[in-house]
PDB file of C-alpha atoms in Angstrom:
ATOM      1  CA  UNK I   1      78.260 119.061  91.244  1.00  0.00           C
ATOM      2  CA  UNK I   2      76.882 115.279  91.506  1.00  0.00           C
ATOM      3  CA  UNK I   3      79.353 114.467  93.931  1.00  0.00           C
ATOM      4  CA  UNK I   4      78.567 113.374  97.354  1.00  0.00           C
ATOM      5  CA  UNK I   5      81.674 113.918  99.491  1.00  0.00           C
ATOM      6  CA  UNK I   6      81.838 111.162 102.611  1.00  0.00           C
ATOM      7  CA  UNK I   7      84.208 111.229 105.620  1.00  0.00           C
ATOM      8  CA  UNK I   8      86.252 109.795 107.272  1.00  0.00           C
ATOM      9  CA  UNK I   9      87.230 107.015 105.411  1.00  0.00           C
ATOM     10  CA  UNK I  10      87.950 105.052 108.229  1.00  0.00           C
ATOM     11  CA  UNK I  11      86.589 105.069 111.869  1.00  0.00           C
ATOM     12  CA  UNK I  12      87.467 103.359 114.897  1.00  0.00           C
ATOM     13  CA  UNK I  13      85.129 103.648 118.137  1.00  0.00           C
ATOM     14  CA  UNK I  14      84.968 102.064 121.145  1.00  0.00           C
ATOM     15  CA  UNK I  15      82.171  99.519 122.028  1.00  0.00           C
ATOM     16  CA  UNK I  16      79.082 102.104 123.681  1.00  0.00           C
ATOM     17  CA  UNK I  17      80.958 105.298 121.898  1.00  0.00           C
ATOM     18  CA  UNK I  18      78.527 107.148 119.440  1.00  0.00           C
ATOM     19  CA  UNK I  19      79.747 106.886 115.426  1.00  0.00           C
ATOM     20  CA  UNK I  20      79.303 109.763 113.645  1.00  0.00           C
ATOM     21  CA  UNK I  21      79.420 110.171 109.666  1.00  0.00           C
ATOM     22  CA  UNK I  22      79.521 113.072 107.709  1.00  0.00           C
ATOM     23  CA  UNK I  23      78.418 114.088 104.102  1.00  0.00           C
ATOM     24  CA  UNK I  24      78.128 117.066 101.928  1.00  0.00           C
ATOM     25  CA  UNK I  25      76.696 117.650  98.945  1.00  0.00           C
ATOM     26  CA  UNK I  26      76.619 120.226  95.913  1.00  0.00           C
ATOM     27  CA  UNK I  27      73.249 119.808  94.004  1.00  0.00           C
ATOM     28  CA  UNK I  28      70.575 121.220  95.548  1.00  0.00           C
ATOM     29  CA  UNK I  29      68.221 119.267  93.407  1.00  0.00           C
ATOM     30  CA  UNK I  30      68.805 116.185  95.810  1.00  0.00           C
ATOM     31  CA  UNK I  31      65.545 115.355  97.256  1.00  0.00           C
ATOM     32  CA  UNK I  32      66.441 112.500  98.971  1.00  0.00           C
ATOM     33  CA  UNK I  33      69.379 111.073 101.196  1.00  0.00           C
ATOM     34  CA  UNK I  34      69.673 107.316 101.816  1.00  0.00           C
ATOM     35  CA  UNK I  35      72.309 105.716 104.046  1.00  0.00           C
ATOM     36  CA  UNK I  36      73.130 102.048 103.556  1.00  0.00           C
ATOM     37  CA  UNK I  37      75.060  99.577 105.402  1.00  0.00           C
ATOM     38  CA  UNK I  38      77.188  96.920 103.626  1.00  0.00           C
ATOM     39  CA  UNK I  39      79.252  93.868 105.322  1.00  0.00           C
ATOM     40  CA  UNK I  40      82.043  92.484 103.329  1.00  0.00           C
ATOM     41  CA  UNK I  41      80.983  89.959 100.288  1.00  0.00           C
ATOM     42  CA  UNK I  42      77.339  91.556 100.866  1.00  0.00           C
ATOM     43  CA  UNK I  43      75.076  93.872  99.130  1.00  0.00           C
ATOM     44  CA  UNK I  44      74.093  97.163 100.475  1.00  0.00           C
ATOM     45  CA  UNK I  45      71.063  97.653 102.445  1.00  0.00           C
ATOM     46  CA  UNK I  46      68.902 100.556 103.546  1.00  0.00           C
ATOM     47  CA  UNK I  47      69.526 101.610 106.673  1.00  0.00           C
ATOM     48  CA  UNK I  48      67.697 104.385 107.040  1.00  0.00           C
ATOM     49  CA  UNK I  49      67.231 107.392 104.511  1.00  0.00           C
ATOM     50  CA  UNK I  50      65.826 111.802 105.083  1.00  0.00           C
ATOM     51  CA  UNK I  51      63.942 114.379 102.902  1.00  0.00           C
ATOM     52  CA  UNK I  52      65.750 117.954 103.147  1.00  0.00           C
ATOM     53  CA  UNK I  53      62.297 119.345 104.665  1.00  0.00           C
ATOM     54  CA  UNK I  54      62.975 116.962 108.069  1.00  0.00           C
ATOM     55  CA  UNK I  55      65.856 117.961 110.028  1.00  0.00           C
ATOM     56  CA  UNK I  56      66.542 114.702 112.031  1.00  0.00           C
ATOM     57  CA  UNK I  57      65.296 111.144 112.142  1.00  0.00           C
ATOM     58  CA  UNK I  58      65.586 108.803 114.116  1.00  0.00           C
ATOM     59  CA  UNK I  59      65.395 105.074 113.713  1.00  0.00           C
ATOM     60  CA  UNK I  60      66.539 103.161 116.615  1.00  0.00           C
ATOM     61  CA  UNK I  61      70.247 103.753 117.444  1.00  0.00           C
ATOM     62  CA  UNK I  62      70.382 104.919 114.025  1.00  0.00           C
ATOM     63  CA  UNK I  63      70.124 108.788 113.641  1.00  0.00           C
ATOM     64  CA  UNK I  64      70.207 111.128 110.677  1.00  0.00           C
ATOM     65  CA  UNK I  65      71.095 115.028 110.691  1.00  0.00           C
ATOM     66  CA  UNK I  66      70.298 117.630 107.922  1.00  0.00           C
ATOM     67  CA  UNK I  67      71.434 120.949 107.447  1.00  0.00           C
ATOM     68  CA  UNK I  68      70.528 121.879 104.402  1.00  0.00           C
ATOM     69  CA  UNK I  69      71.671 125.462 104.644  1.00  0.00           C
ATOM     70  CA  UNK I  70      74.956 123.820 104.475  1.00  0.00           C
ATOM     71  CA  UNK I  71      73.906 120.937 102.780  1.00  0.00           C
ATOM     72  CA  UNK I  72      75.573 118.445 104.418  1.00  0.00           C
ATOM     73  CA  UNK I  73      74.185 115.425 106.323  1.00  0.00           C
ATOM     74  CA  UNK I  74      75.273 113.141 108.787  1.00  0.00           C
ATOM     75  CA  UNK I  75      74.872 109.511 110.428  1.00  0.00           C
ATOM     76  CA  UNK I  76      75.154 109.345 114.342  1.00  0.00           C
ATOM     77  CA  UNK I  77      75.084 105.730 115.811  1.00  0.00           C
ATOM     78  CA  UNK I  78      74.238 105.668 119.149  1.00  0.00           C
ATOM     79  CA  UNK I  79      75.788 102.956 121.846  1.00  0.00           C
ATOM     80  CA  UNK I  80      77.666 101.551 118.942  1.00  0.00           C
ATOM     81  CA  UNK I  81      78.167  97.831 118.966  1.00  0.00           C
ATOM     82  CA  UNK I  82      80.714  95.511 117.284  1.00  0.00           C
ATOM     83  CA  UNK I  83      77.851  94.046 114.809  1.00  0.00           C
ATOM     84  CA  UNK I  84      77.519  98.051 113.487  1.00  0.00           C
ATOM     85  CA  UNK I  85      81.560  97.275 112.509  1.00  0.00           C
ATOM     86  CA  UNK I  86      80.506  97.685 108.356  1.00  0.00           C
ATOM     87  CA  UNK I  87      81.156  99.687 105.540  1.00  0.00           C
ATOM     88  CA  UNK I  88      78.241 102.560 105.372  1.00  0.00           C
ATOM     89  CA  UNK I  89      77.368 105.191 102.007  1.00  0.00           C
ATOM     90  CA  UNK I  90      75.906 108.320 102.321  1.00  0.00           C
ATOM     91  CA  UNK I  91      73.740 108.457  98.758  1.00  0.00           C
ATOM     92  CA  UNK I  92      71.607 111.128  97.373  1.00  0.00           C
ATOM     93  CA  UNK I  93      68.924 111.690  94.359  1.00  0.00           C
ATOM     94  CA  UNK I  94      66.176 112.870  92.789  1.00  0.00           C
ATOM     95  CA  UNK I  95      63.631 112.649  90.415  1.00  0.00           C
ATOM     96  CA  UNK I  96      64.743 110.625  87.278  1.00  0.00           C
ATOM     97  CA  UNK I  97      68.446 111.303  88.675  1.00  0.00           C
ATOM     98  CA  UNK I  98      71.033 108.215  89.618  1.00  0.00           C
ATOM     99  CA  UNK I  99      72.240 107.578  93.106  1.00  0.00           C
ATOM    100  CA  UNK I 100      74.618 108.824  93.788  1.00  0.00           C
ATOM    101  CA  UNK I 101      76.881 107.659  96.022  1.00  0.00           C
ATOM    102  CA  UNK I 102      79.728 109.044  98.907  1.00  0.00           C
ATOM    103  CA  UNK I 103      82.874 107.134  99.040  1.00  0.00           C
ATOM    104  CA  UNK I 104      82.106 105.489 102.168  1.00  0.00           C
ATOM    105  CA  UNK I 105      83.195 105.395 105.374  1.00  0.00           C
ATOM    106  CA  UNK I 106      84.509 102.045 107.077  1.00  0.00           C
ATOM    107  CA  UNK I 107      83.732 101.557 110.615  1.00  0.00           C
ATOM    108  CA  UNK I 108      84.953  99.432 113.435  1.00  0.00           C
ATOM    109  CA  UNK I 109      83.646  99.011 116.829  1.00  0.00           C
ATOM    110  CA  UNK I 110      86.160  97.695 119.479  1.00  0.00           C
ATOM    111  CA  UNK I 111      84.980  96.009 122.284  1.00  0.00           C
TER     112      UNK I 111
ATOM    113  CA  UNK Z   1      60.675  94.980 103.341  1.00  0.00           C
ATOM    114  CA  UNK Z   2      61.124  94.856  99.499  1.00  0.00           C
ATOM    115  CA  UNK Z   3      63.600  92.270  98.400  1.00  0.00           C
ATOM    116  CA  UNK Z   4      66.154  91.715  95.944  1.00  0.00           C
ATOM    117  CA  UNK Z   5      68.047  88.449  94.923  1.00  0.00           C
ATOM    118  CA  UNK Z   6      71.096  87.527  92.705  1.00  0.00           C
ATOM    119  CA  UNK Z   7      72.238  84.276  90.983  1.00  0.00           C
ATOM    120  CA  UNK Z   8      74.596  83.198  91.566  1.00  0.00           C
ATOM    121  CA  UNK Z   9      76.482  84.509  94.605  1.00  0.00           C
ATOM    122  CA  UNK Z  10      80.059  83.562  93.532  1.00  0.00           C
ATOM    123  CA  UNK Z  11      80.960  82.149  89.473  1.00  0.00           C
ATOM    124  CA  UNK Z  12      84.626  81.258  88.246  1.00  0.00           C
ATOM    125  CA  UNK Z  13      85.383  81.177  84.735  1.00  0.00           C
ATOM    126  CA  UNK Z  14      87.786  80.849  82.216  1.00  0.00           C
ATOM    127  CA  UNK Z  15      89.049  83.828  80.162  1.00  0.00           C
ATOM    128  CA  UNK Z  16      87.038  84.311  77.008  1.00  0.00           C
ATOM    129  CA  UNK Z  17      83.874  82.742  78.052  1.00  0.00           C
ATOM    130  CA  UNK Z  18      80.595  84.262  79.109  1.00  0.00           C
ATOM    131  CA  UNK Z  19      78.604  84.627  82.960  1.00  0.00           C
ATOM    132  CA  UNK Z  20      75.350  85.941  82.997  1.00  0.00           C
ATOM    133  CA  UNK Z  21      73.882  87.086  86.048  1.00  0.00           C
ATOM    134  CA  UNK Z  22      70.114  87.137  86.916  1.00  0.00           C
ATOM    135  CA  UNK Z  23      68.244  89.809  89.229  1.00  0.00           C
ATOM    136  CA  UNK Z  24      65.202  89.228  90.643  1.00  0.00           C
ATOM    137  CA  UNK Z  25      63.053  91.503  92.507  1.00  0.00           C
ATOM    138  CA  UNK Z  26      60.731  88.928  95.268  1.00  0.00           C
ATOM    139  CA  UNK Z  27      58.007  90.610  96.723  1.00  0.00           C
ATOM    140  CA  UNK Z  28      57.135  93.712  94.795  1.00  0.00           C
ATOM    141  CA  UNK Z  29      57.568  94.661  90.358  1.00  0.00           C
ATOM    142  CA  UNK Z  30      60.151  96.996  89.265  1.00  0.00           C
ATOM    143  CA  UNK Z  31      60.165  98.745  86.131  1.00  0.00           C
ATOM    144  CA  UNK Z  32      63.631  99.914  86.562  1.00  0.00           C
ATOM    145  CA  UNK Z  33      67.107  98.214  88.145  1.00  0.00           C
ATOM    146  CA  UNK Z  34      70.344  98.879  87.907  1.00  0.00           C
ATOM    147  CA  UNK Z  35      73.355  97.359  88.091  1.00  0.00           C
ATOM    148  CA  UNK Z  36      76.633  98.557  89.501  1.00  0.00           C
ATOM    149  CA  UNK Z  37      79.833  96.820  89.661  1.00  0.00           C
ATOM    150  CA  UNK Z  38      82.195  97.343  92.720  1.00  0.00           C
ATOM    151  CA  UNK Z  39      85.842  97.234  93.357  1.00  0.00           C
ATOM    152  CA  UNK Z  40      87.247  96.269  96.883  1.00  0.00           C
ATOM    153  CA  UNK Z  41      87.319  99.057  99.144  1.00  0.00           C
ATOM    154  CA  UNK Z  42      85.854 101.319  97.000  1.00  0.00           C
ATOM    155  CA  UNK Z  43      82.320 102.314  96.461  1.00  0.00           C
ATOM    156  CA  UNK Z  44      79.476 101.553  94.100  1.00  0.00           C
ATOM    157  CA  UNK Z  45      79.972 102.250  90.191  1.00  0.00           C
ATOM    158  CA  UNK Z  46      76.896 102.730  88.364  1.00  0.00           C
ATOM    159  CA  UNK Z  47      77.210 100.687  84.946  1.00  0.00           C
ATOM    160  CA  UNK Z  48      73.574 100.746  83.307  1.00  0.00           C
ATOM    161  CA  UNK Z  49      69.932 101.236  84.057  1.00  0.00           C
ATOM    162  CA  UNK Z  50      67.850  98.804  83.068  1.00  0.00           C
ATOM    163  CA  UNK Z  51      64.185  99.392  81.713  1.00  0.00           C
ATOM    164  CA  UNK Z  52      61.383  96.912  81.261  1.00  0.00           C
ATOM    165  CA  UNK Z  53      60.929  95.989  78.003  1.00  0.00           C
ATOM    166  CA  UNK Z  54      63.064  98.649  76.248  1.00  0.00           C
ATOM    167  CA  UNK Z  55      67.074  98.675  75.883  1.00  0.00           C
ATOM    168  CA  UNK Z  56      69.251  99.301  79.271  1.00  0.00           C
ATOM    169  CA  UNK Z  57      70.891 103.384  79.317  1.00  0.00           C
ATOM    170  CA  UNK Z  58      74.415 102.705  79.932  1.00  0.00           C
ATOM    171  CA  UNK Z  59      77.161 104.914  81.906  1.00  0.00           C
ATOM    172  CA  UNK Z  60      79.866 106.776  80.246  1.00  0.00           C
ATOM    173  CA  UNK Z  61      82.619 104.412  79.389  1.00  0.00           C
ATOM    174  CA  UNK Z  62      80.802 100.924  79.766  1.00  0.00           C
ATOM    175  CA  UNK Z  63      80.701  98.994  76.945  1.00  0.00           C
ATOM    176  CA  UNK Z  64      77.650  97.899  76.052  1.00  0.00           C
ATOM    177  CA  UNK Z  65      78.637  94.997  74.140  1.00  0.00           C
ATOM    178  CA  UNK Z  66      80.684  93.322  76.298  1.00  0.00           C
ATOM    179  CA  UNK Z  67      77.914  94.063  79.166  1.00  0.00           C
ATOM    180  CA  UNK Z  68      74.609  92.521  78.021  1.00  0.00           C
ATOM    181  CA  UNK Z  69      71.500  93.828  79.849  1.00  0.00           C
ATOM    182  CA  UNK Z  70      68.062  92.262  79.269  1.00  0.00           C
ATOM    183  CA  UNK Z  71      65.376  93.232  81.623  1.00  0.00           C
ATOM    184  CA  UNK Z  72      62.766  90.778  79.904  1.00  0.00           C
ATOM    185  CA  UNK Z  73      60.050  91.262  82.562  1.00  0.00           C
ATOM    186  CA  UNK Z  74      59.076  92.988  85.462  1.00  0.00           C
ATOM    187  CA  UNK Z  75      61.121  91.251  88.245  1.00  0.00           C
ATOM    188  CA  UNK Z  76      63.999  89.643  86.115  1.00  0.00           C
ATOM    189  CA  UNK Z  77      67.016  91.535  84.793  1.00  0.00           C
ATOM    190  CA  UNK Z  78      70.332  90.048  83.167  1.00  0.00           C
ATOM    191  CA  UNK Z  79      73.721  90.976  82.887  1.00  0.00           C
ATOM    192  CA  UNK Z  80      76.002  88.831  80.418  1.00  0.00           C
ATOM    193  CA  UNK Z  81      79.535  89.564  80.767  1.00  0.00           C
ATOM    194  CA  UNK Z  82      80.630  88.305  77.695  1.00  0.00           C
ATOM    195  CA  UNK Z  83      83.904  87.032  76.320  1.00  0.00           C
ATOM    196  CA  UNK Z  84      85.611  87.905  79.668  1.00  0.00           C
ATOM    197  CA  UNK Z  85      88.810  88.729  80.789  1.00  0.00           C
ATOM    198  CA  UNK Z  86      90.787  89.146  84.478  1.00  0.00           C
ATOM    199  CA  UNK Z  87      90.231  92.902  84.604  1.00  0.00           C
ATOM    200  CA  UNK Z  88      86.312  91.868  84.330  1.00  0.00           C
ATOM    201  CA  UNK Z  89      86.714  90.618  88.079  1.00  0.00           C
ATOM    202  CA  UNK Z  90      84.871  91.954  90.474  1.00  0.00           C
ATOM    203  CA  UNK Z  91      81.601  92.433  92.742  1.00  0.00           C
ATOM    204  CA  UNK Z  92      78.263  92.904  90.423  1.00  0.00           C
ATOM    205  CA  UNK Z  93      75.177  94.151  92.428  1.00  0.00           C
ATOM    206  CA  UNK Z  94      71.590  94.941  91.180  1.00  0.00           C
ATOM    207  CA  UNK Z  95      69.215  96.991  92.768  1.00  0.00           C
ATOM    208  CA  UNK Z  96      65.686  98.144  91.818  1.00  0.00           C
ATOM    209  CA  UNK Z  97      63.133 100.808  92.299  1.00  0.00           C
ATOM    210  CA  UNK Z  98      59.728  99.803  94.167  1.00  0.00           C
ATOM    211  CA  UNK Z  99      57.611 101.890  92.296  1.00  0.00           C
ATOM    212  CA  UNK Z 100      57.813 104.185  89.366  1.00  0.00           C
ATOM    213  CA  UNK Z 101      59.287 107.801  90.761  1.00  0.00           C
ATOM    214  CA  UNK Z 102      60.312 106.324  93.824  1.00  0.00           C
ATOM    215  CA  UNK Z 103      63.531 107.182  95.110  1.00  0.00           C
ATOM    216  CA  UNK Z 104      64.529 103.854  97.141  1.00  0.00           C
ATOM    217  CA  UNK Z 105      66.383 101.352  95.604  1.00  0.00           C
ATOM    218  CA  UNK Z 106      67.215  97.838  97.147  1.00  0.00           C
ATOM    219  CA  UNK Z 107      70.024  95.730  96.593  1.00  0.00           C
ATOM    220  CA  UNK Z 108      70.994  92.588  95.994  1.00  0.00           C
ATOM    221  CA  UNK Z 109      73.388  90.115  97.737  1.00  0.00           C
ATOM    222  CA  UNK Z 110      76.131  90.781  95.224  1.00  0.00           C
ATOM    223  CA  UNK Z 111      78.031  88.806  92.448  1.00  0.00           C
ATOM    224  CA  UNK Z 112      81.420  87.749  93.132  1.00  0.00           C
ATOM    225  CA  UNK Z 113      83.310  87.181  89.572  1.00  0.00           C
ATOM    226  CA  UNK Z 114      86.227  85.880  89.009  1.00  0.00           C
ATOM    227  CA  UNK Z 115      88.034  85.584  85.490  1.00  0.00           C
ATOM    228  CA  UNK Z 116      90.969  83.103  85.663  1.00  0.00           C
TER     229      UNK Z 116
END
C-alpha cells in the first residue's frame, strides 16, 4: 500500500515530442506528490511537485496531472529537448510519512 | 531555492576501513535529513532519518552499526560507513526537510563510494 508504481521504465521521444510519465498510487493518505529530475552521478532535484486538491500545474514545459479518483498522476513535458534526456521519480508523502519513491522512468530525447 | 551539499563527491577506500560523509544544509536549518543509498539504475533506498540532537530511526534491514548517523546540529549530518566492504559500494545521497511538517525534501549532489 506504500508503493508508488512508475512507468515506463524507459522512454524514447523525439526532439519537440511531448514526454509523458505515469504514476499510481495506493494510500490515499498521500498529501503530496513531488517529481524530481536526476542526471547520472547527480542528486535528485525538485522539479516540480501537486497537492491532490489541484488537478494540474503547470511550471514551464513542465506539467503535472492528478486524478485522484484514480489516484494516479502524471508528468507531461512539453517540446521536449535533449537536456530533459534524465532519469525522473514520481514520489509521494505525508505527514510524518517517508517519501516514497516510483521506480523511475529513464528518458531520452533524440534530436 | 533551498540547498543541500555533500562531502565529498567521490571517496576510494580500502576494505575494512571507515568513510564518513558530511551533509550540509546552506541556506535554510533542518531538523530532519535523511539519507538514502542508491544502486545504478535503480531508485532511491531510504536507509535512516536523521533527527537533530536525538539518535537517527533506521529502515528495516540497515544496520545501524555499520551505518553511523550523527546529526550534531542543525545543518550538519554524518554518515560513517564503517569497517567497509565491496558490497558497501554505491551512491549515498542526503536530503533534508525545510521546515518542520514540511513535505519537500532537497537533495544533495550524491556520494560516490567505492570499496576496493
Amino acid at each position: 500500500q506504500q508503493q508508488v508504481k512508475q512507468s515506463p521504465q524507459s522512454l524514447i521521444v523525439q526532439k519537440g515530442g511531448i514526454s509523458i510519465i505515469n504514476c499510481a498510487y495506493e494510500n490515499t493518505a498521500f498529501d503530496y506528490f513531488p517529481w524530481y529530475q536526476q542526471f547520472p552521478g547527480k542528486g535528485p532535484a525538485l522539479l516540480i511537485a501537486i497537492r491532490p486538491d489541484v488537478s494540474e500545474k503547470k511550471e514551464g514545459r513542465f506539467t503535472i496531472s492528478f486524478n485522484k479518483s484514480a489516484k494516479q498522476f502524471s508528468l507531461h513535458i512539453m517540446d521536449s529537448q535533449p537536456g530533459d534526456s534524465a532519469t525522473y521519480f514520481c514520489a509521494a508523502i505525508y505527514q510524518g510519512g517517508k517519501l516514497i519513491f516510483g521506480q523511475g522512468t529513464e528518458l531520452s530525447v533524440k534530436p | 531555492g533551498a540547498v543541500v551539499s555533500q562531502h565529498p563527491s567521490w571517496v576510494i577506500c580500502k576494505s575494512g576501513t571507515s568513510v564518513k560523509i558530511e551533509c550540509r544544509s546552506l541556506d535554510f536549518q533542518a531538523t530532519t535529513m535523511f539519507w538514502y543509498r542508491q544502486f545504478p539504475k535503480q531508485s532511491l533506498m531510504l536507509m535512516a532519518t536523521s533527527n537533530e540532537g536525538s539518535k537517527a530511526t533506521y529502515e528495516q534491514g540497515v544496520e545501524k552499526d555499520k551505518f553511523l548517523i550523527n546529526h550534531a546540529s542543525l545543518t550538519l549530518s554524518t554518515l560513517t560507513v564503517t569497517s567497509a566492504h565491496p558490497e558497501d559500494s554505491s551512491f549515498y545521497i542526503c536530503s533534508a526537510r525545510d521546515r518542520e511538517g514540511g513535505r519537500t525534501q532537497y537533495f544533495g549532489p550524491g556520494t560516490r563510494l567505492t570499496v576496493l
